[in-house]
Coordinates of C-alpha atoms in Angstrom, one line a residue:
Chain J
M238 CA 116.4 86.2 101.1
K239 CA 118.8 88.0 103.5
P240 CA 117.1 90.3 106.2
I241 CA 116.6 93.8 105.2
Q242 CA 118.6 96.3 107.1
S243 CA 118.1 99.7 105.8
K244 CA 115.2 101.7 104.3
E245 CA 117.5 102.2 101.1
E246 CA 117.8 98.4 100.8
Y247 CA 114.0 98.1 101.2
Q248 CA 113.5 100.7 98.4
T249 CA 115.5 98.7 96.0
Y250 CA 114.1 95.6 97.0
V251 CA 110.4 97.0 96.4
E252 CA 111.5 98.3 93.0
T253 CA 112.3 94.8 91.8
K254 CA 109.1 93.3 93.3
S255 CA 106.8 95.9 92.0
P256 CA 105.5 95.2 88.4
N257 CA 106.1 97.9 85.7
S258 CA 103.6 99.4 83.4
P259 CA 103.7 97.6 79.8
I260 CA 105.3 100.5 78.3
I261 CA 105.4 99.3 74.6
K262 CA 101.8 98.6 74.7
D263 CA 101.0 101.9 76.3
C264 CA 103.2 103.8 73.9
F265 CA 101.5 102.1 70.9
N266 CA 98.0 103.1 72.0
A267 CA 99.3 106.5 73.0
F268 CA 100.7 106.9 69.6
W269 CA 97.7 105.8 67.5
V270 CA 95.0 107.4 69.9
G271 CA 97.2 110.8 70.0
G272 CA 97.8 110.8 66.4
C273 CA 94.1 110.1 65.5
I274 CA 93.2 113.1 67.6
C275 CA 95.6 115.4 65.7
A276 CA 94.6 113.9 62.4
I277 CA 90.9 114.8 63.2
G278 CA 92.1 118.4 64.1
Q279 CA 93.9 118.6 60.8
I280 CA 90.9 117.4 58.7
I281 CA 88.8 120.3 60.5
F282 CA 91.7 122.6 59.8
E283 CA 91.7 121.7 56.1
I284 CA 87.8 122.2 55.9
C285 CA 88.2 125.6 57.5
K286 CA 90.9 126.5 54.9
I287 CA 88.5 125.3 52.1
R288 CA 85.9 127.6 53.4
G289 CA 88.3 130.3 53.3
I290 CA 88.8 130.9 57.0
D291 CA 92.3 132.5 58.0
E292 CA 94.9 130.3 59.6
T293 CA 94.8 131.7 63.1
N294 CA 91.2 131.4 63.5
S295 CA 91.2 128.0 61.8
Y296 CA 93.5 126.7 64.7
T297 CA 91.1 128.4 67.4
I298 CA 88.1 126.6 65.8
V299 CA 90.0 123.2 65.9
S300 CA 90.9 123.6 69.6
M301 CA 87.3 124.7 70.5
L302 CA 85.8 121.5 68.5
L303 CA 88.2 119.3 70.2
I304 CA 87.4 120.7 73.5
F305 CA 83.7 120.4 72.7
L306 CA 84.2 116.8 71.8
S307 CA 86.2 116.1 74.9
A308 CA 83.6 117.6 77.2
F309 CA 80.9 115.9 75.5
L310 CA 82.5 112.4 75.6
T311 CA 83.5 113.2 79.3
G312 CA 79.9 114.1 80.1
L313 CA 78.9 110.7 78.5
N314 CA 81.3 108.8 81.0
I315 CA 83.3 107.6 77.9
F316 CA 86.4 109.8 78.2
N317 CA 87.9 108.0 81.2
K318 CA 87.7 104.8 79.3
I319 CA 89.6 106.3 76.3
G320 CA 92.1 107.9 78.8
K321 CA 92.6 104.4 80.5
F322 CA 93.3 102.9 77.2
A323 CA 95.4 105.6 75.8
G324 CA 97.0 107.1 78.5
A325 CA 99.1 110.3 77.1
G326 CA 97.4 109.7 73.8
S327 CA 94.2 111.5 75.0
L328 CA 96.0 113.3 77.8
I329 CA 98.6 115.3 75.8
P330 CA 96.4 116.8 73.2
I331 CA 94.0 119.6 74.1
T332 CA 91.4 117.0 74.7
G333 CA 93.1 116.0 77.9
F334 CA 93.2 119.7 79.1
A335 CA 89.4 119.8 78.5
N336 CA 88.8 116.7 80.3
S337 CA 90.8 117.9 83.4
I338 CA 88.5 120.8 83.7
V339 CA 85.2 118.9 83.1
S340 CA 86.0 115.9 85.4
P341 CA 86.4 117.8 88.6
A342 CA 83.3 120.0 87.7
M343 CA 81.3 116.9 87.5
E344 CA 82.8 115.3 90.5
Y345 CA 82.3 118.1 92.8
K346 CA 78.8 119.1 91.8
S347 CA 77.6 117.6 95.1
E348 CA 79.3 120.4 97.0
G349 CA 77.3 123.1 95.1
Y350 CA 77.6 125.2 91.9
V351 CA 79.8 127.8 93.3
M352 CA 82.3 126.2 95.7
G353 CA 81.8 122.8 94.2
V354 CA 81.7 123.2 90.4
G355 CA 83.1 126.9 90.1
A356 CA 86.2 126.4 92.6
K357 CA 87.0 122.6 91.9
M358 CA 86.9 122.9 88.0
F359 CA 90.8 124.1 88.1
T360 CA 92.1 121.5 90.5
V361 CA 94.0 119.8 87.6
A362 CA 93.9 122.4 85.0
G363 CA 94.7 125.4 87.2
P364 CA 98.4 124.8 87.2
V365 CA 98.4 124.5 83.6
L366 CA 97.0 127.9 83.1
V367 CA 99.2 129.2 86.0
Y368 CA 102.4 127.8 84.4
G369 CA 101.4 128.3 80.8
I370 CA 100.4 132.0 81.3
S371 CA 103.3 132.9 83.6
S372 CA 105.9 131.4 81.5
S373 CA 104.4 133.3 78.3
I374 CA 104.7 136.4 80.2
I375 CA 108.3 135.9 81.1
V376 CA 108.8 135.0 77.4
G377 CA 107.3 138.4 76.5
L378 CA 109.6 140.2 79.1
I379 CA 112.6 138.4 77.8
Y380 CA 111.7 139.3 74.3
I381 CA 111.3 143.1 75.1
I382 CA 114.8 143.1 76.7
F383 CA 116.3 141.5 73.6
H384 CA 114.5 143.8 71.1
T385 CA 114.6 147.2 73.0
Q386 CA 115.3 149.1 69.9
S387 CA 112.5 147.8 67.6
I388 CA 109.8 148.0 70.5
T389 CA 108.2 151.1 71.8
L390 CA 107.5 150.3 75.3
I391 CA 104.3 152.0 76.0
Chain V
M133 CA 91.9 118.2 50.8
D134 CA 95.9 117.9 51.9
W135 CA 95.7 114.3 53.0
F136 CA 99.6 114.3 53.3
M137 CA 99.3 116.9 55.8
V138 CA 96.8 115.0 57.7
L139 CA 99.2 111.9 57.8
K140 CA 102.0 114.2 59.0
A141 CA 99.6 115.5 61.6
F142 CA 99.0 112.0 62.7
I143 CA 102.5 111.0 63.0
T144 CA 103.9 114.2 64.7
G145 CA 100.9 114.2 67.2
G146 CA 101.6 110.5 68.0
I147 CA 105.1 111.0 68.5
I148 CA 104.5 113.9 71.0
C149 CA 102.1 111.5 72.9
I150 CA 104.8 108.9 73.0
I151 CA 107.0 111.3 74.9
G152 CA 104.2 111.9 77.3
Q153 CA 103.5 108.1 77.8
V154 CA 107.1 107.4 78.6
L155 CA 107.0 110.2 81.2
I156 CA 103.8 108.7 82.7
D157 CA 105.2 105.0 82.7
K158 CA 108.9 105.9 83.9
T159 CA 108.4 108.6 86.3
K160 CA 106.1 109.1 89.0
L161 CA 104.6 112.3 87.7
T162 CA 100.9 113.1 88.0
P163 CA 98.6 114.0 85.0
A164 CA 98.7 117.8 86.1
R165 CA 102.4 117.7 86.4
I166 CA 102.8 116.3 82.9
L167 CA 100.3 118.9 81.4
V168 CA 102.3 121.6 83.2
A169 CA 105.6 120.3 81.8
F170 CA 104.2 120.3 78.4
V171 CA 102.5 123.6 78.3
T172 CA 105.8 125.2 79.8
A173 CA 108.0 123.4 77.2
G174 CA 105.7 124.6 74.6
A175 CA 105.9 128.2 75.8
I176 CA 109.8 128.1 75.9
L177 CA 110.1 126.6 72.4
G178 CA 107.6 129.2 71.2
G179 CA 109.5 132.0 72.7
L180 CA 112.6 130.9 71.1
G181 CA 110.7 130.7 67.8
W182 CA 111.4 127.1 67.2
Y183 CA 108.1 125.8 67.6
K184 CA 106.7 127.2 64.5
Y185 CA 108.9 125.2 62.2
L186 CA 107.1 122.1 63.8
I187 CA 103.6 123.7 63.2
D188 CA 104.8 124.6 59.5
F189 CA 105.6 120.7 59.1
A190 CA 102.8 119.0 60.9
G191 CA 100.0 121.6 61.2
C192 CA 97.5 120.3 64.0
G193 CA 100.0 117.5 65.0
A194 CA 101.9 120.4 66.7
T195 CA 99.0 122.7 67.7
V196 CA 96.6 120.2 69.2
P197 CA 99.0 118.8 71.6
L198 CA 99.3 120.9 74.9
T199 CA 102.7 122.1 73.7
G200 CA 100.8 123.8 71.0
F201 CA 98.8 125.6 73.7
G202 CA 102.1 126.9 75.3
N203 CA 103.4 127.9 72.1
L204 CA 100.1 129.8 71.2
L205 CA 100.5 131.6 74.7
A206 CA 104.0 132.7 73.9
K207 CA 103.5 133.5 70.2
G208 CA 100.6 135.8 71.2
T209 CA 102.6 137.6 73.8
I210 CA 105.3 138.2 71.2
T211 CA 103.0 139.5 68.7
E212 CA 101.2 141.8 71.2
V213 CA 104.5 143.2 72.5
H214 CA 105.2 144.2 69.0
S215 CA 101.9 146.2 68.8
S216 CA 101.6 147.7 72.3
G217 CA 104.7 147.3 74.1
L218 CA 105.2 146.3 77.8
I219 CA 101.4 145.7 78.5
G220 CA 101.4 143.4 75.6
A221 CA 103.5 140.9 77.5
F222 CA 100.6 140.7 79.9
T223 CA 97.7 140.8 77.4
G224 CA 98.9 138.8 74.5
G225 CA 99.0 135.4 75.8
I226 CA 95.5 135.1 77.1
K227 CA 94.2 136.9 74.0
A228 CA 95.7 134.4 71.5
A229 CA 94.5 131.4 73.7
S230 CA 91.2 133.0 74.7
G231 CA 89.1 130.7 72.5
G232 CA 90.4 127.4 73.9
I233 CA 90.3 128.6 77.5
A234 CA 86.8 130.0 77.3
A235 CA 85.6 127.0 75.5
A236 CA 87.0 124.7 78.0
I237 CA 85.4 126.6 80.8
F238 CA 82.0 127.0 79.1
F239 CA 81.7 123.3 77.9
G240 CA 83.1 122.0 81.1
Y241 CA 80.4 124.0 83.0
I242 CA 77.5 122.8 80.8
A243 CA 78.8 119.1 81.0
S244 CA 78.7 119.3 84.8
L245 CA 75.4 120.5 84.9
V246 CA 73.8 117.7 82.7
S247 CA 75.9 115.0 83.7
K248 CA 76.8 112.9 86.6
P249 CA 80.1 110.9 87.3
K250 CA 80.0 107.2 87.1
I251 CA 82.4 104.5 88.0
K252 CA 84.7 103.0 85.7
K253 CA 83.7 99.7 84.7
Q254 CA 86.5 97.3 84.7
Chain U
M13 CA 102.4 96.9 138.7
I14 CA 101.9 93.5 136.8
F15 CA 99.9 93.2 133.6
I16 CA 98.6 89.9 134.0
K17 CA 97.1 89.7 130.5
K18 CA 100.1 90.9 128.8
V19 CA 102.4 88.3 127.1
G20 CA 105.9 89.5 125.6
N21 CA 106.3 93.0 124.5
Q22 CA 102.8 93.9 123.1
S23 CA 100.5 91.0 123.2
Y24 CA 97.5 90.2 125.3
I25 CA 95.8 86.9 126.0
L26 CA 92.1 87.5 127.0
S27 CA 91.2 86.0 130.2
K28 CA 87.9 85.1 128.8
P29 CA 87.6 84.8 125.1
V30 CA 85.1 87.3 123.7
N31 CA 82.4 85.8 121.5
I32 CA 81.6 87.0 117.9
A33 CA 77.8 86.8 117.9
S34 CA 77.0 87.8 114.3
T35 CA 78.5 89.6 111.5
A36 CA 77.2 91.5 108.4
S37 CA 78.4 92.6 105.1
I38 CA 77.3 94.9 102.2
V39 CA 79.4 95.3 99.1
G40 CA 79.3 97.3 95.8
P41 CA 78.9 96.0 92.3
K42 CA 82.3 95.5 91.4
E43 CA 82.9 93.2 94.5
K44 CA 79.7 91.5 93.4
N45 CA 81.7 90.3 90.3
G46 CA 84.6 89.2 92.4
P47 CA 85.3 85.7 93.5
L48 CA 83.7 86.1 97.0
H49 CA 80.4 87.5 96.1
Q50 CA 78.3 84.4 97.3
F51 CA 79.5 85.1 101.1
F52 CA 78.3 88.7 101.3
D53 CA 75.0 89.4 102.7
Q54 CA 74.2 92.0 100.2
C55 CA 75.7 93.2 97.0
L56 CA 74.5 96.4 95.5
E57 CA 73.6 97.1 92.0
D58 CA 75.1 100.6 91.6
E59 CA 77.3 102.8 93.9
F60 CA 74.8 105.5 94.7
W61 CA 72.2 103.3 96.2
G62 CA 69.6 105.9 95.8
E63 CA 71.5 108.6 97.4
K64 CA 72.7 111.9 96.0
S65 CA 76.3 111.6 96.8
W66 CA 79.0 108.8 97.4
E67 CA 79.5 110.2 100.8
K68 CA 75.9 109.7 101.5
A69 CA 75.9 106.4 100.0
E70 CA 78.8 105.1 102.2
S71 CA 77.0 106.3 105.3
K72 CA 73.9 104.3 104.3
I73 CA 76.2 101.2 103.5
I74 CA 77.4 101.2 107.1
K75 CA 74.3 102.0 108.6
E76 CA 72.4 99.3 106.9
T77 CA 75.4 96.7 107.6
V78 CA 75.1 97.6 111.2
N79 CA 71.5 97.3 111.4
M80 CA 71.7 93.9 109.7
A81 CA 74.2 92.7 112.1
I82 CA 72.2 93.8 115.1
A83 CA 69.3 92.0 113.5
K84 CA 71.1 88.8 113.0
S85 CA 72.5 88.7 116.7
G86 CA 69.0 89.2 118.2
I87 CA 70.5 91.5 120.8
P88 CA 68.0 94.5 121.3
S89 CA 70.0 97.7 120.4
K90 CA 69.4 99.2 123.6
D91 CA 71.5 96.4 125.2
I92 CA 74.5 97.3 123.1
D93 CA 77.1 99.2 125.2
F94 CA 79.4 100.7 122.6
C95 CA 79.9 101.2 118.9
F96 CA 83.3 101.3 117.5
A97 CA 83.5 102.4 113.7
G98 CA 85.5 104.3 111.3
D99 CA 86.2 104.8 107.8
L100 CA 88.6 106.7 105.5
L101 CA 86.7 109.9 104.7
N102 CA 87.7 113.1 106.5
Q103 CA 86.9 113.2 110.0
C104 CA 85.3 109.8 109.7
I105 CA 82.0 111.2 108.4
A106 CA 80.8 108.1 106.7
S107 CA 80.5 106.2 110.1
S108 CA 79.4 109.1 112.1
F109 CA 76.9 110.4 109.9
G110 CA 75.7 106.8 109.1
L111 CA 75.3 105.9 112.8
R112 CA 74.1 109.1 114.0
E113 CA 70.5 107.6 114.5
S114 CA 71.6 104.6 116.2
N115 CA 71.4 105.8 119.8
I116 CA 74.3 103.7 120.9
P117 CA 77.3 105.2 122.7
F118 CA 79.6 105.8 119.7
L119 CA 83.5 105.8 119.7
G120 CA 85.0 106.8 116.3
M121 CA 88.3 104.8 115.1
F122 CA 90.8 105.6 112.7
G123 CA 93.5 103.2 111.6
A124 CA 93.4 103.8 107.8
C125 CA 92.5 100.4 106.3
S126 CA 93.2 98.7 109.8
T127 CA 90.1 100.3 111.4
F128 CA 88.0 97.1 111.4
I129 CA 90.6 95.1 113.2
E130 CA 91.4 98.0 115.4
S131 CA 87.8 98.3 116.3
M132 CA 87.4 94.7 117.1
L133 CA 90.6 94.7 119.3
T134 CA 89.4 97.7 121.2
G135 CA 86.0 96.2 121.4
S136 CA 87.4 93.0 122.9
V137 CA 89.4 95.0 125.5
F138 CA 86.3 96.6 126.6
I139 CA 84.4 93.4 127.1
D140 CA 87.3 91.5 128.7
G141 CA 87.7 94.4 131.0
D142 CA 84.2 94.3 132.0
F143 CA 83.2 97.7 130.6
A144 CA 80.8 96.4 128.3
T145 CA 78.6 93.1 127.4
N146 CA 77.8 93.7 123.7
V147 CA 79.6 96.0 121.2
I148 CA 79.7 96.8 117.6
C149 CA 82.7 96.9 115.6
A150 CA 82.3 98.3 111.9
A151 CA 84.3 99.9 109.1
S152 CA 83.4 101.0 105.9
S153 CA 84.9 102.5 102.5
H154 CA 83.7 103.4 99.0
F155 CA 85.7 103.4 95.9
C156 CA 84.3 106.6 94.6
S157 CA 84.4 108.7 97.7
A158 CA 88.1 107.5 98.4
E159 CA 89.2 108.4 94.8
K160 CA 87.6 111.7 95.2
Q161 CA 89.2 112.5 98.3
F162 CA 92.7 111.0 97.9
R163 CA 93.2 110.6 94.0
F164 CA 91.7 112.0 90.9
P165 CA 87.9 112.5 89.7
L166 CA 86.3 109.6 88.4
E167 CA 85.9 111.0 85.0
L168 CA 89.6 112.1 84.5
G169 CA 91.2 109.8 81.7
N170 CA 94.2 108.7 83.6
Q171 CA 96.0 105.3 84.0
R172 CA 96.3 103.6 87.3
P173 CA 100.1 102.2 87.9
Q174 CA 100.3 98.5 88.2
T175 CA 101.2 98.8 92.0
S176 CA 97.9 100.7 92.8
Q177 CA 95.2 99.1 94.5
W178 CA 91.4 99.4 94.2
T179 CA 89.4 100.6 97.0
V180 CA 86.5 98.2 98.2
T181 CA 83.1 99.6 98.1
G182 CA 81.6 98.0 101.2
S183 CA 81.2 97.6 104.8
G184 CA 81.7 94.8 107.5
C185 CA 80.2 94.7 111.0
A186 CA 80.8 92.2 113.8
I187 CA 78.9 92.1 117.2
L188 CA 81.2 91.2 120.2
T189 CA 79.5 89.7 123.1
K190 CA 80.7 88.4 126.6
E191 CA 78.8 85.1 126.3
G192 CA 78.3 82.9 123.4
T193 CA 79.0 79.8 121.4
G194 CA 81.9 81.4 119.3
P195 CA 84.1 82.0 117.3
Y196 CA 86.1 83.7 119.9
V197 CA 88.6 86.5 119.8
T198 CA 91.6 85.1 122.0
T199 CA 94.6 87.0 121.5
L200 CA 95.4 90.6 120.6
T201 CA 98.6 92.1 119.2
P202 CA 98.1 95.9 118.7
G203 CA 100.8 97.2 116.1
K204 CA 103.5 99.9 116.3
I205 CA 103.9 102.4 113.6
V206 CA 106.4 101.3 111.2
D207 CA 107.9 103.5 108.3
M208 CA 109.8 101.9 105.6
G209 CA 110.5 105.0 103.9
I210 CA 108.2 104.3 101.0
K211 CA 106.9 107.4 99.4
D212 CA 105.0 106.2 96.5
A213 CA 101.2 106.5 97.3
N214 CA 100.5 104.2 94.5
N215 CA 102.4 101.6 96.3
M216 CA 100.5 101.2 99.7
G217 CA 101.3 97.3 99.6
A218 CA 105.1 98.0 99.8
A219 CA 104.6 100.8 102.5
M220 CA 102.6 98.6 104.9
A221 CA 104.3 95.3 104.5
G222 CA 106.9 96.5 107.1
A223 CA 104.5 97.0 109.7
A224 CA 102.6 93.8 108.9
E225 CA 105.9 91.9 109.2
D226 CA 106.7 93.7 112.6
T227 CA 103.0 92.7 114.0
L228 CA 103.3 89.3 112.7
L229 CA 106.7 88.4 114.0
T230 CA 106.0 90.2 117.5
H231 CA 102.7 88.1 117.8
F232 CA 104.8 85.0 117.1
Q233 CA 107.5 85.8 119.4
D234 CA 105.1 87.2 122.4
T235 CA 103.0 84.0 122.2
G236 CA 105.6 81.6 121.4
R237 CA 103.4 80.2 118.5
A238 CA 104.7 79.2 115.1
P239 CA 103.0 80.0 111.7
S240 CA 101.8 76.5 111.7
Y241 CA 99.6 77.2 114.7
Y242 CA 97.0 78.7 112.6
D243 CA 95.0 77.3 109.9
A244 CA 95.1 80.4 108.0
I245 CA 96.8 83.8 108.4
F246 CA 95.0 86.9 106.8
T247 CA 96.5 90.3 106.3
G248 CA 94.3 93.4 105.7
D249 CA 95.2 94.7 102.1
L250 CA 98.6 94.4 101.1
G251 CA 97.4 93.4 97.7
H252 CA 99.5 91.2 95.5
V253 CA 102.8 93.3 95.7
G254 CA 102.6 93.6 99.5
K255 CA 101.5 90.0 99.8
D256 CA 104.8 88.9 98.1
I257 CA 106.8 91.2 100.0
L258 CA 105.5 90.0 103.5
I259 CA 106.3 86.4 102.5
D260 CA 109.7 87.4 101.6
L261 CA 110.3 89.6 104.8
A262 CA 108.8 86.8 107.1
G263 CA 110.9 84.2 105.3
S264 CA 114.1 86.2 105.6
K265 CA 113.5 86.1 109.5
G266 CA 112.9 82.4 109.6
Y267 CA 109.0 82.3 109.5
N268 CA 107.7 80.5 106.6
I269 CA 104.1 81.6 106.1
K270 CA 103.6 80.6 102.4
S271 CA 101.3 77.8 103.0
N272 CA 98.6 79.3 105.0
Y273 CA 98.8 83.0 104.4
N274 CA 96.7 85.1 102.2
D275 CA 95.5 88.7 101.8
C276 CA 91.9 90.0 101.8
G277 CA 92.7 92.5 99.0
V278 CA 94.0 89.6 96.8
L279 CA 90.9 87.3 97.5
I280 CA 88.2 90.0 96.9
F281 CA 88.9 90.7 93.3
D282 CA 89.8 88.5 90.3
K283 CA 93.2 89.9 89.3
E284 CA 92.9 88.7 85.6
N285 CA 89.3 89.9 84.8
Q286 CA 88.5 92.7 87.0
D287 CA 91.7 95.0 86.2
T288 CA 92.3 96.2 89.7
H289 CA 96.1 95.7 89.2
S290 CA 97.5 95.0 92.9
G291 CA 94.1 94.2 94.3
G292 CA 91.6 95.6 96.8
S293 CA 92.2 98.0 99.8
G294 CA 90.2 100.2 102.0
C295 CA 88.5 99.7 105.4
G296 CA 85.8 97.9 103.8
C297 CA 88.2 95.2 102.4
I298 CA 89.1 93.2 105.4
A299 CA 85.8 94.4 107.1
S300 CA 83.7 92.8 104.3
V301 CA 86.0 89.7 103.5
F302 CA 86.1 89.0 107.4
A303 CA 82.3 89.4 108.1
G304 CA 81.5 87.6 104.9
Y305 CA 84.0 84.9 104.0
I306 CA 86.3 84.3 107.0
Y307 CA 83.4 84.3 109.6
Q308 CA 81.5 81.7 107.6
M309 CA 84.5 79.7 107.4
L310 CA 85.0 79.8 111.0
Q311 CA 81.4 78.9 111.7
Q312 CA 81.5 75.9 109.3
K313 CA 84.8 74.9 111.2
K314 CA 86.9 74.9 108.0
Y315 CA 89.1 77.1 109.9
R316 CA 89.8 76.6 113.6
R317 CA 92.4 79.1 114.2
V318 CA 92.8 82.3 112.1
L319 CA 95.1 85.3 112.6
M320 CA 93.9 88.5 111.3
I321 CA 96.2 91.1 110.6
A322 CA 94.8 94.5 109.2
T323 CA 97.2 96.8 107.7
G324 CA 96.9 100.6 107.3
A325 CA 98.8 103.4 105.6
L326 CA 98.6 106.4 107.9
M327 CA 98.9 109.3 105.3
N328 CA 96.7 111.6 103.6
S329 CA 96.9 113.6 100.3
T330 CA 98.7 116.6 102.2
S331 CA 101.4 114.5 103.6
S332 CA 102.2 112.8 100.3
Q333 CA 102.3 116.2 98.5
Q334 CA 104.6 117.4 101.1
G335 CA 106.9 114.6 100.3
E336 CA 106.6 112.6 103.5
S337 CA 107.1 108.8 103.5
I338 CA 104.0 106.7 104.5
P339 CA 104.1 105.1 107.9
G340 CA 102.3 101.8 108.1
I341 CA 100.4 100.3 111.0
A342 CA 99.3 96.6 111.5
H343 CA 97.0 95.2 114.2
A344 CA 96.6 91.5 114.8
I345 CA 93.7 89.5 116.5
S346 CA 93.5 85.7 116.6
I347 CA 90.2 84.0 116.3
E348 CA 89.5 80.5 117.4
V349 CA 86.4 78.3 117.5

C-alpha cells in the first residue's frame, strides 16, 4: 500500500476497510417482523370491526394495544433482542416509538422519578413528537391558505 | 375476518420497514432521526391527501408504521380546521393522536416503575 | 538546557527502569465468556455487582481492583505516594468515587481509552524523577454506564453497526515501585493528538489508528529500534477494523508489524461467538488485558520485551453531535523483563 497523504484519501481507504452491514439479511428480517407486527394490528382491527367499533376508534385501539405490548416486552428485557434481530422491522412500527419512550425511562430511573424517568423519557421520542406535531400544524396552516373560501377562520 | 386484508397489511408494513432498514444500513442515521423522517414524511403525505389511499389498501399495514402516526396528526389537523378554523390547526393533530401518545407515556412510566434494564446477552 | 532522558523527538529512556510490583484485574460477565477469562483475577456474574446503579458498580470494580493489587504487592497503603486513575464517565466519577476512601494522594487521569497507559507513563515519570517510590495506576470502564452516557439506553431495540466496538466492563490496576525484580517499564513515548478527519463515532478504530501509527513510528525512529526488537506489540483497543488499518499504515511506511502485533480489543472477545462486531474498547480493555494476560506472560518470560500502545478517541457525544471529527491519541510504553 502507498502511504496515505490526505484526510480524504484516508476516509476513502477506511470505507474499503470497514465491513458493511449484511443488508439482504437485515432487510429480510425487517420485512417479516415488521409485516407481522402490522398483521397483528390488522387482526386486532378486524376483531374491533366485528364488535361494531367505528374505524377511527379501532385504529386507536390497535395503536394502544401495540404500544402496550411493546412497553411490556421492553419491561421484560425482550424488546431489545427483537430490535437487534429485526432492526427497522420493530423500529418503524409504532412499537419502536413506544420502545424509544420506555427504554430511557427505565435507564434513567437511577437519577430519580422526576428528572430521571420524567425528563429523560423523551430523549429519543421527543424529536418525533416535535417534528410530527410541528409538521401537522404547518399542514393545517397551508390547508387553510388553499381553502380560505370553504373554511371560517374563527 | 378479512384474511386478505391481513395479508395486504403484512406485505405493505413489511415493505415500509425495508425502506427503514435500507436507511439504517446505508446511511449513518440514528434511530431518532429515522423515526423523525418517517413521521414527517407521513404528515406530508397525509397533508397532501395521498396516504389515505395506502390505508384504504393496506389498513394497519399503513397505520401501524410511524408514517401512519404522521398521517394521523396531519389528517386530524385538517378535520379540525374544517370544524373550528385556525385554532383547529393547533388542536387537531394531538387530538387525533392523543390515544397513542397518552398510552406510550403511561405504559412507559409504568414499565419504568416495575422493571430494571438488563444487559444484552450476546 | 539538556534533557538527558529524552531521545529523539518525544521518547524517554528511564535512567532506572521502574518495577511493576503487582497487577490486578476484575472483569464483567461478558469478558468471563471471552477467550482470556482464565487470566483475570475475578469475573463478575452480573453488571450491577450488588449496587443500585452501573456507575456505582463501576466505582466498586475499580475500588476492589486497586485493593486487590495493593494486597498482592504487600506494600502497606500508607507507603503508596500517588494514585493515578481514570475512566470514561463524565468528570471521571467512577475512579474518584471508587477511590475516595483510599487515603492516597489522587491524581485523576483522562486519555479516553488510553488512560491506563497514560497513568503508567505518568507514574513511571514520578518514580524515575524521585518524586515517589510506590504508585498505583488504574483505569476502568463499564459497558452499561458507557452506553448510557455515549450511545443509547440498553433496552432500545437498535442494531449496532459492524464497525462498532463493545465497551469492556472491567478494571485493571498496576502498582509501580522503585525497586523490584521486574518486569520493568523502560521506555516511554507519549503521543501527540492526531486527527484523521473521521467523523463516524461508530468507527473508533479507524479514528484512532492514525494516532497509533504516529506514536508507533515515532517510537521506532526515536529509539532506533525495529519492530522485531519486541516479542509482542499490543495496541489499546483499535478493534478488528483499526488493527487491520494500523498494519496497513505501518506497512506503507516500511514497518512490518504483522507477525508480532495484536490488539487488546481483538484478544478480549471471541468475534465469532460473542457478537461484539469490531471487538472490545474502553479504558478497562487494555487495563484488564495488560493486568491479566500480558503481565502473566511477562512474568512467565513468554514475552521479554513488550510495547504497549494505548489509543484513545478524544471526543464526547456533544462534539460528535456538533459534527466534529474525532481526534485520536496514543501513548506507548515498553516493558521488559
